[in-house]
Amino acid sequence: MSGSIVHEGTLSAAAQRVAIVAARFNDEIVSQLITGALSAHRKAGGKSADVEVVRVPGAFELPVAARRLAFAGQFTAIVALGCVVRGDTPHFDFVAGECARGLMQVALDTGVPVIFGVLTTETFEQAQERASVTRMNKGGESMHAALEMASLLTRW
């Protein structure tokens, strides 16, 4: 990359207004993801007034809420949080796949970064591990991605 210009975002929450849209289904897990995301925002210098949390019934409803928030023009990034655990039927595949596709479509249609912080796990135990506020919290990681993308995209 010698001689190339490299652009990267920063993890600063300054001047970033972020929406967290979160599913209520599997709330024990999703609440921990929200806690991790809010903590990451605060540690990055953010103010609580610069984050709005919107709750929806489940992961399948995340894209439509994210779309409305993105088109509102008030947010520099959106973090979508949820938890879908595989069961005995193909329902998991439909919900997880359409949620991911829908959230990506919102980002592409609006230019607002929409971060996929939806856990898709084989077991509830795997979800608990990924949502732990004392270990690896994917909500916090998702907020980091949102802040980085928001700061990066403001350059153009």
N, CA and C atoms as an extended XYZ file, in Angstrom:
468
Properties=species:S:1:pos:R:3:atomname:S:1:resname:S:1:resid:I:1 pbc="F F F"
N         0.816       -1.190        0.000 N   MET     1
C         0.000        0.000        0.000 CA  MET     1
C         0.858        1.251        0.000 C   MET     1
N         2.126        1.079       -0.211 N   SER     2
C         3.029        2.216       -0.249 CA  SER     2
C         2.567        3.197       -1.321 C   SER     2
N         2.421        4.451       -0.913 N   GLY     3
C         1.999        5.475       -1.848 CA  GLY     3
C         0.496        5.583       -1.998 C   GLY     3
N        -0.238        4.645       -1.463 N   SER     4
C        -1.694        4.676       -1.557 CA  SER     4
C        -2.287        5.508       -0.431 C   SER     4
N        -3.434        6.084       -0.693 N   ILE     5
C        -4.175        6.797        0.343 CA  ILE     5
C        -5.116        5.796        0.996 C   ILE     5
N        -5.018        5.671        2.301 N   VAL     6
C        -5.858        4.733        3.048 CA  VAL     6
C        -6.805        5.535        3.931 C   VAL     6
N        -8.078        5.270        3.800 N   HIS     7
C        -9.090        5.931        4.626 CA  HIS     7
C        -9.638        4.924        5.621 C   HIS     7
N        -9.728        5.331        6.868 N   GLU     8
C       -10.328        4.499        7.907 CA  GLU     8
C       -11.164        5.389        8.806 C   GLU     8
N       -12.192        4.800        9.392 N   GLY     9
C       -12.999        5.536       10.349 CA  GLY     9
C       -12.364        5.501       11.722 C   GLY     9
N       -12.947        6.252       12.630 N   THR    10
C       -12.468        6.288       14.012 CA  THR    10
C       -13.552        5.751       14.943 C   THR    10
N       -13.170        5.466       16.160 N   LEU    11
C       -14.119        4.981       17.161 CA  LEU    11
C       -14.607        6.105       18.060 C   LEU    11
N       -14.628        7.307       17.568 N   SER    12
C       -15.117        8.439       18.348 CA  SER    12
C       -16.618        8.606       18.148 C   SER    12
N       -17.329        8.761       19.255 N   ALA    13
C       -18.774        8.978       19.187 CA  ALA    13
C       -19.114       10.463       19.100 C   ALA    13
N       -18.102       11.319       19.127 N   ALA    14
C       -18.344       12.758       19.022 CA  ALA    14
C       -19.042       13.062       17.703 C   ALA    14
N       -20.075       13.851       17.763 N   ALA    15
C       -20.850       14.270       16.587 CA  ALA    15
C       -21.547       13.113       15.882 C   ALA    15
N       -21.698       11.993       16.554 N   GLN    16
C       -22.404       10.845       15.967 CA  GLN    16
C       -23.719       10.634       16.721 C   GLN    16
N       -24.798       10.596       15.992 N   ARG    17
C       -26.110       10.301       16.579 CA  ARG    17
C       -26.496        8.919       16.082 C   ARG    17
N       -26.663        7.980       17.004 N   VAL    18
C       -26.851        6.569       16.655 CA  VAL    18
C       -28.199        6.071       17.154 C   VAL    18
N       -28.872        5.304       16.316 N   ALA    19
C       -30.100        4.615       16.725 CA  ALA    19
C       -29.769        3.145       16.946 C   ALA    19
N       -30.284        2.613       18.021 N   ILE    20
C       -30.216        1.173       18.269 CA  ILE    20
C       -31.629        0.653       18.100 C   ILE    20
N       -31.822       -0.240       17.151 N   VAL    21
C       -33.123       -0.880       16.994 CA  VAL    21
C       -32.942       -2.322       17.453 C   VAL    21
N       -33.754       -2.719       18.431 N   ALA    22
C       -33.512       -3.994       19.104 CA  ALA    22
C       -34.795       -4.802       19.254 C   ALA    22
N       -34.665       -6.091       19.021 N   ALA    23
C       -35.799       -7.010       19.153 CA  ALA    23
C       -36.077       -7.296       20.627 C   ALA    23
N       -37.357       -7.473       20.954 N   ARG    24
C       -37.725       -7.886       22.312 CA  ARG    24
C       -37.650       -9.401       22.470 C   ARG    24
N       -37.793      -10.153       21.383 N   PHE    25
C       -37.724      -11.612       21.458 CA  PHE    25
C       -36.332      -12.005       21.947 C   PHE    25
N       -36.268      -12.973       22.835 N   ASN    26
C       -35.013      -13.357       23.505 CA  ASN    26
C       -34.423      -12.164       24.255 C   ASN    26
N       -35.304      -11.479       24.985 N   ASP    27
C       -34.929      -10.232       25.655 CA  ASP    27
C       -33.775      -10.390       26.638 C   ASP    27
N       -33.666      -11.537       27.282 N   GLU    28
C       -32.556      -11.755       28.223 CA  GLU    28
C       -31.210      -11.534       27.528 C   GLU    28
N       -31.121      -11.979       26.296 N   ILE    29
C       -29.892      -11.828       25.503 CA  ILE    29
C       -29.796      -10.421       24.925 C   ILE    29
N       -30.875       -9.959       24.311 N   VAL    30
C       -30.844       -8.673       23.607 CA  VAL    30
C       -30.594       -7.515       24.569 C   VAL    30
N       -31.122       -7.597       25.772 N   SER    31
C       -30.866       -6.537       26.761 CA  SER    31
C       -29.380       -6.419       27.071 C   SER    31
N       -28.686       -7.535       27.109 N   GLN    32
C       -27.234       -7.499       27.327 CA  GLN    32
C       -26.512       -6.880       26.128 C   GLN    32
N       -27.014       -7.161       24.927 N   LEU    33
C       -26.427       -6.554       23.731 CA  LEU    33
C       -26.605       -5.037       23.764 C   LEU    33
N       -27.791       -4.593       24.181 N   ILE    34
C       -28.044       -3.155       24.291 CA  ILE    34
C       -27.092       -2.536       25.314 C   ILE    34
N       -26.947       -3.183       26.454 N   THR    35
C       -26.034       -2.689       27.490 CA  THR    35
C       -24.617       -2.557       26.942 C   THR    35
N       -24.165       -3.556       26.207 N   GLY    36
C       -22.830       -3.510       25.612 CA  GLY    36
C       -22.683       -2.390       24.600 C   GLY    36
N       -23.719       -2.184       23.780 N   ALA    37
C       -23.675       -1.120       22.775 CA  ALA    37
C       -23.638        0.255       23.435 C   ALA    37
N       -24.468        0.456       24.441 N   LEU    38
C       -24.495        1.746       25.137 CA  LEU    38
C       -23.175        2.016       25.855 C   LEU    38
N       -22.604        0.983       26.443 N   SER    39
C       -21.316        1.119       27.122 CA  SER    39
C       -20.218        1.493       26.130 C   SER    39
N       -20.204        0.843       24.974 N   ALA    40
C       -19.197        1.148       23.947 CA  ALA    40
C       -19.344        2.581       23.456 C   ALA    40
N       -20.578        3.031       23.283 N   HIS    41
C       -20.826        4.406       22.844 CA  HIS    41
C       -20.302        5.396       23.884 C   HIS    41
N       -20.608        5.146       25.140 N   ARG    42
C       -20.164        6.021       26.229 CA  ARG    42
C       -18.632        6.047       26.312 C   ARG    42
N       -17.999        4.873       26.213 N   LYS    43
C       -16.533        4.797       26.286 CA  LYS    43
C       -15.859        5.486       25.098 C   LYS    43
N       -16.601        5.630       23.997 N   ALA    44
C       -16.062        6.310       22.818 CA  ALA    44
C       -16.330        7.814       22.872 C   ALA    44
N       -16.779        8.287       24.030 N   GLY    45
C       -16.991        9.719       24.201 CA  GLY    45
C       -18.388       10.195       23.871 C   GLY    45
N       -19.321        9.273       23.719 N   GLY    46
C       -20.685        9.642       23.369 CA  GLY    46
C       -21.505       10.091       24.561 C   GLY    46
N       -22.553       10.847       24.260 N   LYS    47
C       -23.497       11.294       25.279 CA  LYS    47
C       -24.774       10.474       25.148 C   LYS    47
N       -25.419       10.201       26.270 N   SER    48
C       -26.633        9.385       26.227 CA  SER    48
C       -27.720       10.036       25.375 C   SER    48
N       -27.729       11.356       25.287 N   ALA    49
C       -28.725       12.049       24.469 CA  ALA    49
C       -28.531       11.795       22.974 C   ALA    49
N       -27.374       11.278       22.591 N   ASP    50
C       -27.083       11.026       21.177 CA  ASP    50
C       -27.382        9.597       20.745 C   ASP    50
N       -28.052        8.833       21.612 N   VAL    51
C       -28.443        7.460       21.275 CA  VAL    51
C       -29.930        7.299       21.558 C   VAL    51
N       -30.644        6.737       20.599 N   GLU    52
C       -32.044        6.384       20.814 CA  GLU    52
C       -32.180        4.883       20.651 C   GLU    52
N       -32.919        4.266       21.558 N   VAL    53
C       -33.177        2.828       21.500 CA  VAL    53
C       -34.636        2.626       21.121 C   VAL    53
N       -34.855        1.852       20.074 N   VAL    54
C       -36.199        1.531       19.597 CA  VAL    54
C       -36.375        0.027       19.692 C   VAL    54
N       -37.429       -0.422       20.361 N   ARG    55
C       -37.673       -1.861       20.520 CA  ARG    55
C       -38.767       -2.303       19.550 C   ARG    55
N       -38.556       -3.443       18.928 N   VAL    56
C       -39.527       -4.057       18.018 CA  VAL    56
C       -39.788       -5.483       18.494 C   VAL    56
N       -40.864       -6.121       18.016 N   PRO    57
C       -41.189       -7.465       18.521 CA  PRO    57
C       -40.083       -8.498       18.335 C   PRO    57
N       -39.532       -8.614       17.137 N   GLY    58
C       -38.535       -9.650       16.879 CA  GLY    58
C       -37.563       -9.237       15.800 C   GLY    58
N       -36.647      -10.137       15.468 N   ALA    59
C       -35.611       -9.844       14.476 CA  ALA    59
C       -36.191       -9.581       13.090 C   ALA    59
N       -37.291      -10.229       12.757 N   PHE    60
C       -37.899      -10.052       11.441 CA  PHE    60
C       -38.382       -8.613       11.233 C   PHE    60
N       -38.711       -7.925       12.325 N   GLU    61
C       -39.214       -6.553       12.250 CA  GLU    61
C       -38.105       -5.501       12.255 C   GLU    61
N       -36.884       -5.907       12.475 N   LEU    62
C       -35.774       -4.951       12.533 CA  LEU    62
C       -35.599       -4.140       11.242 C   LEU    62
N       -35.651       -4.752       10.052 N   PRO    63
C       -35.398       -3.968        8.842 CA  PRO    63
C       -36.376       -2.821        8.612 C   PRO    63
N       -37.659       -3.043        8.847 N   VAL    64
C       -38.623       -1.963        8.579 CA  VAL    64
C       -38.429       -0.807        9.558 C   VAL    64
N       -38.118       -1.108       10.813 N   ALA    65
C       -37.848       -0.038       11.778 CA  ALA    65
C       -36.546        0.683       11.421 C   ALA    65
N       -35.528       -0.065       11.036 N   ALA    66
C       -34.257        0.545       10.636 CA  ALA    66
C       -34.451        1.449        9.422 C   ALA    66
N       -35.281        1.025        8.500 N   ARG    67
C       -35.548        1.821        7.294 CA  ARG    67
C       -36.186        3.158        7.660 C   ARG    67
N       -37.188        3.106        8.534 N   ARG    68
C       -37.860        4.340        8.953 CA  ARG    68
C       -36.868        5.281        9.650 C   ARG    68
N       -36.043        4.726       10.516 N   LEU    69
C       -35.046        5.534       11.223 CA  LEU    69
C       -34.025        6.130       10.254 C   LEU    69
N       -33.581        5.342        9.291 N   ALA    70
C       -32.598        5.832        8.319 CA  ALA    70
C       -33.179        6.964        7.479 C   ALA    70
N       -34.412        6.803        7.026 N   PHE    71
C       -35.030        7.841        6.200 CA  PHE    71
C       -35.405        9.082        6.999 C   PHE    71
N       -35.454        8.979        8.319 N   ALA    72
C       -35.743       10.154        9.150 CA  ALA    72
C       -34.629       11.191        9.049 C   ALA    72
N       -33.425       10.742        8.682 N   GLY    73
C       -32.310       11.661        8.494 CA  GLY    73
C       -31.709       12.210        9.775 C   GLY    73
N       -31.995       11.588       10.903 N   GLN    74
C       -31.508       12.084       12.192 CA  GLN    74
C       -30.308       11.308       12.728 C   GLN    74
N       -29.939       10.213       12.059 N   PHE    75
C       -28.921        9.323       12.615 CA  PHE    75
C       -27.773        9.125       11.637 C   PHE    75
N       -26.554        9.075       12.181 N   THR    76
C       -25.382        8.821       11.346 CA  THR    76
C       -25.123        7.328       11.199 C   THR    76
N       -25.743        6.521       12.061 N   ALA    77
C       -25.612        5.062       11.971 CA  ALA    77
C       -26.749        4.412       12.752 C   ALA    77
N       -27.015        3.168       12.395 N   ILE    78
C       -28.041        2.371       13.072 CA  ILE    78
C       -27.421        1.036       13.447 C   ILE    78
N       -27.650        0.626       14.687 N   VAL    79
C       -27.195       -0.677       15.169 CA  VAL    79
C       -28.433       -1.540       15.377 C   VAL    79
N       -28.525       -2.640       14.657 N   ALA    80
C       -29.650       -3.566       14.792 CA  ALA    80
C       -29.221       -4.733       15.676 C   ALA    80
N       -29.966       -4.957       16.755 N   LEU    81
C       -29.622       -6.006       17.713 CA  LEU    81
C       -30.777       -6.983       17.879 C   LEU    81
N       -30.442       -8.259       17.908 N   GLY    82
C       -31.443       -9.294       18.112 CA  GLY    82
C       -30.761      -10.618       18.381 C   GLY    82
N       -31.577      -11.639       18.542 N   CYS    83
C       -31.044      -12.973       18.812 CA  CYS    83
C       -31.997      -14.007       18.235 C   CYS    83
N       -31.489      -14.792       17.306 N   VAL    84
C       -32.261      -15.871       16.695 CA  VAL    84
C       -31.504      -17.168       16.963 C   VAL    84
N       -32.160      -18.074       17.673 N   VAL    85
C       -31.547      -19.355       18.029 CA  VAL    85
C       -32.201      -20.449       17.193 C   VAL    85
N       -31.378      -21.293       16.588 N   ARG    86
C       -31.898      -22.366       15.735 CA  ARG    86
C       -32.781      -23.310       16.551 C   ARG    86
N       -33.885      -23.686       15.965 N   GLY    87
C       -34.796      -24.655       16.582 CA  GLY    87
C       -34.892      -25.895       15.716 C   GLY    87
N       -36.032      -26.559       15.789 N   ASP    88
C       -36.224      -27.810       15.055 CA  ASP    88
C       -36.836      -27.621       13.676 C   ASP    88
N       -37.174      -26.386       13.315 N   THR    89
C       -37.815      -26.131       12.023 CA  THR    89
C       -36.970      -25.142       11.223 C   THR    89
N       -37.293      -24.953        9.946 N   PRO    90
C       -36.527      -24.010        9.120 CA  PRO    90
C       -36.820      -22.535        9.421 C   PRO    90
N       -37.664      -22.253       10.387 N   HIS    91
C       -38.017      -20.875       10.733 CA  HIS    91
C       -36.769      -20.015       10.964 C   HIS    91
N       -35.779      -20.558       11.647 N   PHE    92
C       -34.516      -19.860       11.918 CA  PHE    92
C       -33.912      -19.319       10.626 C   PHE    92
N       -33.850      -20.154        9.599 N   ASP    93
C       -33.217      -19.765        8.341 CA  ASP    93
C       -33.947      -18.603        7.682 C   ASP    93
N       -35.277      -18.649        7.713 N   PHE    94
C       -36.060      -17.573        7.107 CA  PHE    94
C       -35.884      -16.263        7.869 C   PHE    94
N       -36.012      -16.317        9.180 N   VAL    95
C       -35.905      -15.096        9.985 CA  VAL    95
C       -34.501      -14.506        9.895 C   VAL    95
N       -33.480      -15.318       10.117 N   ALA    96
C       -32.104      -14.817       10.103 CA  ALA    96
C       -31.725      -14.281        8.722 C   ALA    96
N       -32.045      -15.028        7.687 N   GLY    97
C       -31.680      -14.617        6.333 CA  GLY    97
C       -32.381      -13.355        5.879 C   GLY    97
N       -33.688      -13.284        6.107 N   GLU    98
C       -34.436      -12.103        5.671 CA  GLU    98
C       -34.090      -10.881        6.505 C   GLU    98
N       -33.799      -11.081        7.766 N   CYS    99
C       -33.367       -9.968        8.614 CA  CYS    99
C       -32.052       -9.395        8.087 C   CYS    99
N       -31.087      -10.242        7.828 N   ALA   100
C       -29.791       -9.790        7.313 CA  ALA   100
C       -29.951       -9.102        5.958 C   ALA   100
N       -30.716       -9.718        5.076 N   ARG   101
C       -30.927       -9.142        3.745 CA  ARG   101
C       -31.616       -7.788        3.843 C   ARG   101
N       -32.643       -7.719        4.674 N   GLY   102
C       -33.386       -6.474        4.819 CA  GLY   102
C       -32.541       -5.345        5.385 C   GLY   102
N       -31.739       -5.651        6.389 N   LEU   103
C       -30.892       -4.620        6.984 CA  LEU   103
C       -29.843       -4.126        5.995 C   LEU   103
N       -29.258       -5.027        5.222 N   MET   104
C       -28.288       -4.609        4.211 CA  MET   104
C       -28.968       -3.743        3.156 C   MET   104
N       -30.187       -4.102        2.774 N   GLN   105
C       -30.906       -3.316        1.774 CA  GLN   105
C       -31.169       -1.902        2.274 C   GLN   105
N       -31.505       -1.768        3.550 N   VAL   106
C       -31.707       -0.436        4.129 CA  VAL   106
C       -30.429        0.385        4.005 C   VAL   106
N       -29.304       -0.198        4.355 N   ALA   107
C       -28.029        0.519        4.267 CA  ALA   107
C       -27.733        0.929        2.828 C   ALA   107
N       -27.943        0.027        1.895 N   LEU   108
C       -27.659        0.332        0.494 CA  LEU   108
C       -28.612        1.382       -0.063 C   LEU   108
N       -29.881        1.331        0.332 N   ASP   109
C       -30.879        2.277       -0.176 CA  ASP   109
C       -30.717        3.676        0.400 C   ASP   109
N       -30.208        3.772        1.624 N   THR   110
C       -30.176        5.066        2.312 CA  THR   110
C       -28.784        5.661        2.454 C   THR   110
N       -27.752        4.835        2.362 N   GLY   111
C       -26.398        5.311        2.599 CA  GLY   111
C       -26.061        5.463        4.075 C   GLY   111
N       -26.988        5.086        4.942 N   VAL   112
C       -26.748        5.124        6.390 CA  VAL   112
C       -26.211        3.759        6.804 C   VAL   112
N       -25.079        3.701        7.492 N   PRO   113
C       -24.568        2.401        7.937 CA  PRO   113
C       -25.573        1.717        8.868 C   PRO   113
N       -25.928        0.500        8.538 N   VAL   114
C       -26.811       -0.314        9.377 CA  VAL   114
C       -26.007       -1.551        9.754 C   VAL   114
N       -25.691       -1.669       11.024 N   ILE   115
C       -24.810       -2.732       11.490 CA  ILE   115
C       -25.631       -3.924       11.954 C   ILE   115
N       -25.257       -5.107       11.474 N   PHE   116
C       -25.955       -6.355       11.789 CA  PHE   116
C       -25.406       -6.917       13.094 C   PHE   116
N       -26.075       -6.595       14.183 N   GLY   117
C       -25.686       -7.102       15.491 CA  GLY   117
C       -26.667       -8.143       15.989 C   GLY   117
N       -27.176       -8.930       15.064 N   VAL   118
C       -28.148       -9.971       15.407 CA  VAL   118
C       -27.398      -11.284       15.587 C   VAL   118
N       -27.475      -11.832       16.773 N   LEU   119
C       -26.849      -13.130       17.016 CA  LEU   119
C       -27.666      -14.211       16.328 C   LEU   119
N       -26.997      -15.077       15.604 N   THR   120
C       -27.646      -16.234       14.977 CA  THR   120
C       -26.864      -17.451       15.445 C   THR   120
N       -27.412      -18.128       16.438 N   THR   121
C       -26.660      -19.193       17.098 CA  THR   121
C       -27.397      -20.520       17.045 C   THR   121
N       -26.639      -21.566       17.255 N   GLU   122
C       -27.209      -22.912       17.305 CA  GLU   122
C       -27.892      -23.183       18.639 C   GLU   122
N       -27.365      -22.569       19.713 N   THR   123
C       -27.904      -22.822       21.050 CA  THR   123
C       -28.037      -21.511       21.822 C   THR   123
N       -28.887      -21.556       22.841 N   PHE   124
C       -29.052      -20.401       23.717 CA  PHE   124
C       -27.752      -20.113       24.470 C   PHE   124
N       -27.013      -21.157       24.800 N   GLU   125
C       -25.743      -20.986       25.507 CA  GLU   125
C       -24.740      -20.203       24.661 C   GLU   125
N       -24.708      -20.480       23.358 N   GLN   126
C       -23.828      -19.717       22.470 CA  GLN   126
C       -24.229      -18.243       22.466 C   GLN   126
N       -25.517      -17.990       22.471 N   ALA   127
C       -26.004      -16.607       22.501 CA  ALA   127
C       -25.585      -15.925       23.800 C   ALA   127
N       -25.724      -16.624       24.917 N   GLN   128
C       -25.325      -16.054       26.209 CA  GLN   128
C       -23.844      -15.684       26.216 C   GLN   128
N       -23.025      -16.546       25.652 N   GLU   129
C       -21.585      -16.284       25.594 CA  GLU   129
C       -21.283      -15.030       24.776 C   GLU   129
N       -21.975      -14.848       23.665 N   ARG   130
C       -21.714      -13.721       22.770 CA  ARG   130
C       -22.323      -12.409       23.266 C   ARG   130
N       -23.235      -12.513       24.226 N   ALA   131
C       -23.870      -11.313       24.772 CA  ALA   131
C       -23.323      -10.923       26.136 C   ALA   131
N       -22.460      -11.722       26.692 N   SER   132
C       -21.944      -11.481       28.041 CA  SER   132
C       -21.306      -10.096       28.147 C   SER   132
N       -21.733       -9.346       29.161 N   VAL   133
C       -21.162       -8.009       29.342 CA  VAL   133
C       -19.774       -8.063       29.965 C   VAL   133
N       -19.366       -9.237       30.442 N   THR   134
C       -18.027       -9.370       31.024 CA  THR   134
C       -17.053      -10.073       30.085 C   THR   134
N       -17.548      -10.575       28.964 N   ARG   135
C       -16.659      -11.273       28.023 CA  ARG   135
C       -16.765      -10.630       26.652 C   ARG   135
N       -17.191      -11.391       25.657 N   MET   136
C       -17.296      -10.844       24.306 CA  MET   136
C       -18.734      -10.383       24.093 C   MET   136
N       -18.953       -9.093       24.069 N   ASN   137
C       -20.302       -8.582       23.872 CA  ASN   137
C       -20.429       -8.067       22.452 C   ASN   137
N       -21.235       -8.746       21.655 N   LYS   138
C       -21.391       -8.383       20.247 CA  LYS   138
C       -22.150       -7.070       20.069 C   LYS   138
N       -22.889       -6.649       21.088 N   GLY   139
C       -23.530       -5.336       21.027 CA  GLY   139
C       -22.490       -4.227       21.018 C   GLY   139
N       -21.485       -4.362       21.874 N   GLY   140
C       -20.394       -3.387       21.898 CA  GLY   140
C       -19.605       -3.392       20.605 C   GLY   140
N       -19.339       -4.586       20.084 N   GLU   141
C       -18.613       -4.689       18.811 CA  GLU   141
C       -19.416       -4.047       17.681 C   GLU   141
N       -20.722       -4.219       17.715 N   SER   142
C       -21.578       -3.623       16.685 CA  SER   142
C       -21.559       -2.102       16.770 C   SER   142
N       -21.569       -1.568       17.981 N   MET   143
C       -21.488       -0.110       18.141 CA  MET   143
C       -20.153        0.398       17.614 C   MET   143
N       -19.072       -0.315       17.868 N   HIS   144
C       -17.769        0.091       17.328 CA  HIS   144
C       -17.820        0.162       15.802 C   HIS   144
N       -18.407       -0.842       15.176 N   ALA   145
C       -18.516       -0.848       13.713 CA  ALA   145
C       -19.359        0.329       13.233 C   ALA   145
N       -20.434        0.634       13.953 N   ALA   146
C       -21.301        1.755       13.574 CA  ALA   146
C       -20.550        3.080       13.639 C   ALA   146
N       -19.819        3.300       14.721 N   LEU   147
C       -19.073        4.548       14.872 CA  LEU   147
C       -17.990        4.678       13.806 C   LEU   147
N       -17.304        3.575       13.541 N   GLU   148
C       -16.249        3.608       12.531 CA  GLU   148
C       -16.816        3.896       11.144 C   GLU   148
N       -17.895        3.223       10.793 N   MET   149
C       -18.491        3.450        9.471 CA  MET   149
C       -19.079        4.851        9.348 C   MET   149
N       -19.724        5.334       10.402 N   ALA   150
C       -20.301        6.680       10.353 CA  ALA   150
C       -19.212        7.727       10.144 C   ALA   150
N       -18.103        7.591       10.861 N   SER   151
C       -17.023        8.571       10.700 CA  SER   151
C       -16.358        8.441        9.333 C   SER   151
N       -16.237        7.233        8.845 N   LEU   152
C       -15.633        7.021        7.530 CA  LEU   152
C       -16.484        7.632        6.420 C   LEU   152
N       -17.786        7.403        6.464 N   LEU   153
C       -18.659        7.856        5.380 CA  LEU   153
C       -18.884        9.359        5.375 C   LEU   153
N       -18.554       10.046        6.460 N   THR   154
C       -18.694       11.508        6.456 CA  THR   154
C       -17.601       12.173        5.629 C   THR   154
N       -16.615       11.419        5.200 N   ARG   155
C       -15.507       11.992        4.422 CA  ARG   155
C       -15.876       12.256        2.965 C   ARG   155
N       -16.937       11.638        2.497 N   TRP   156
C       -17.304       11.836        1.087 CA  TRP   156
C       -18.705       12.351        0.967 C   TRP   156
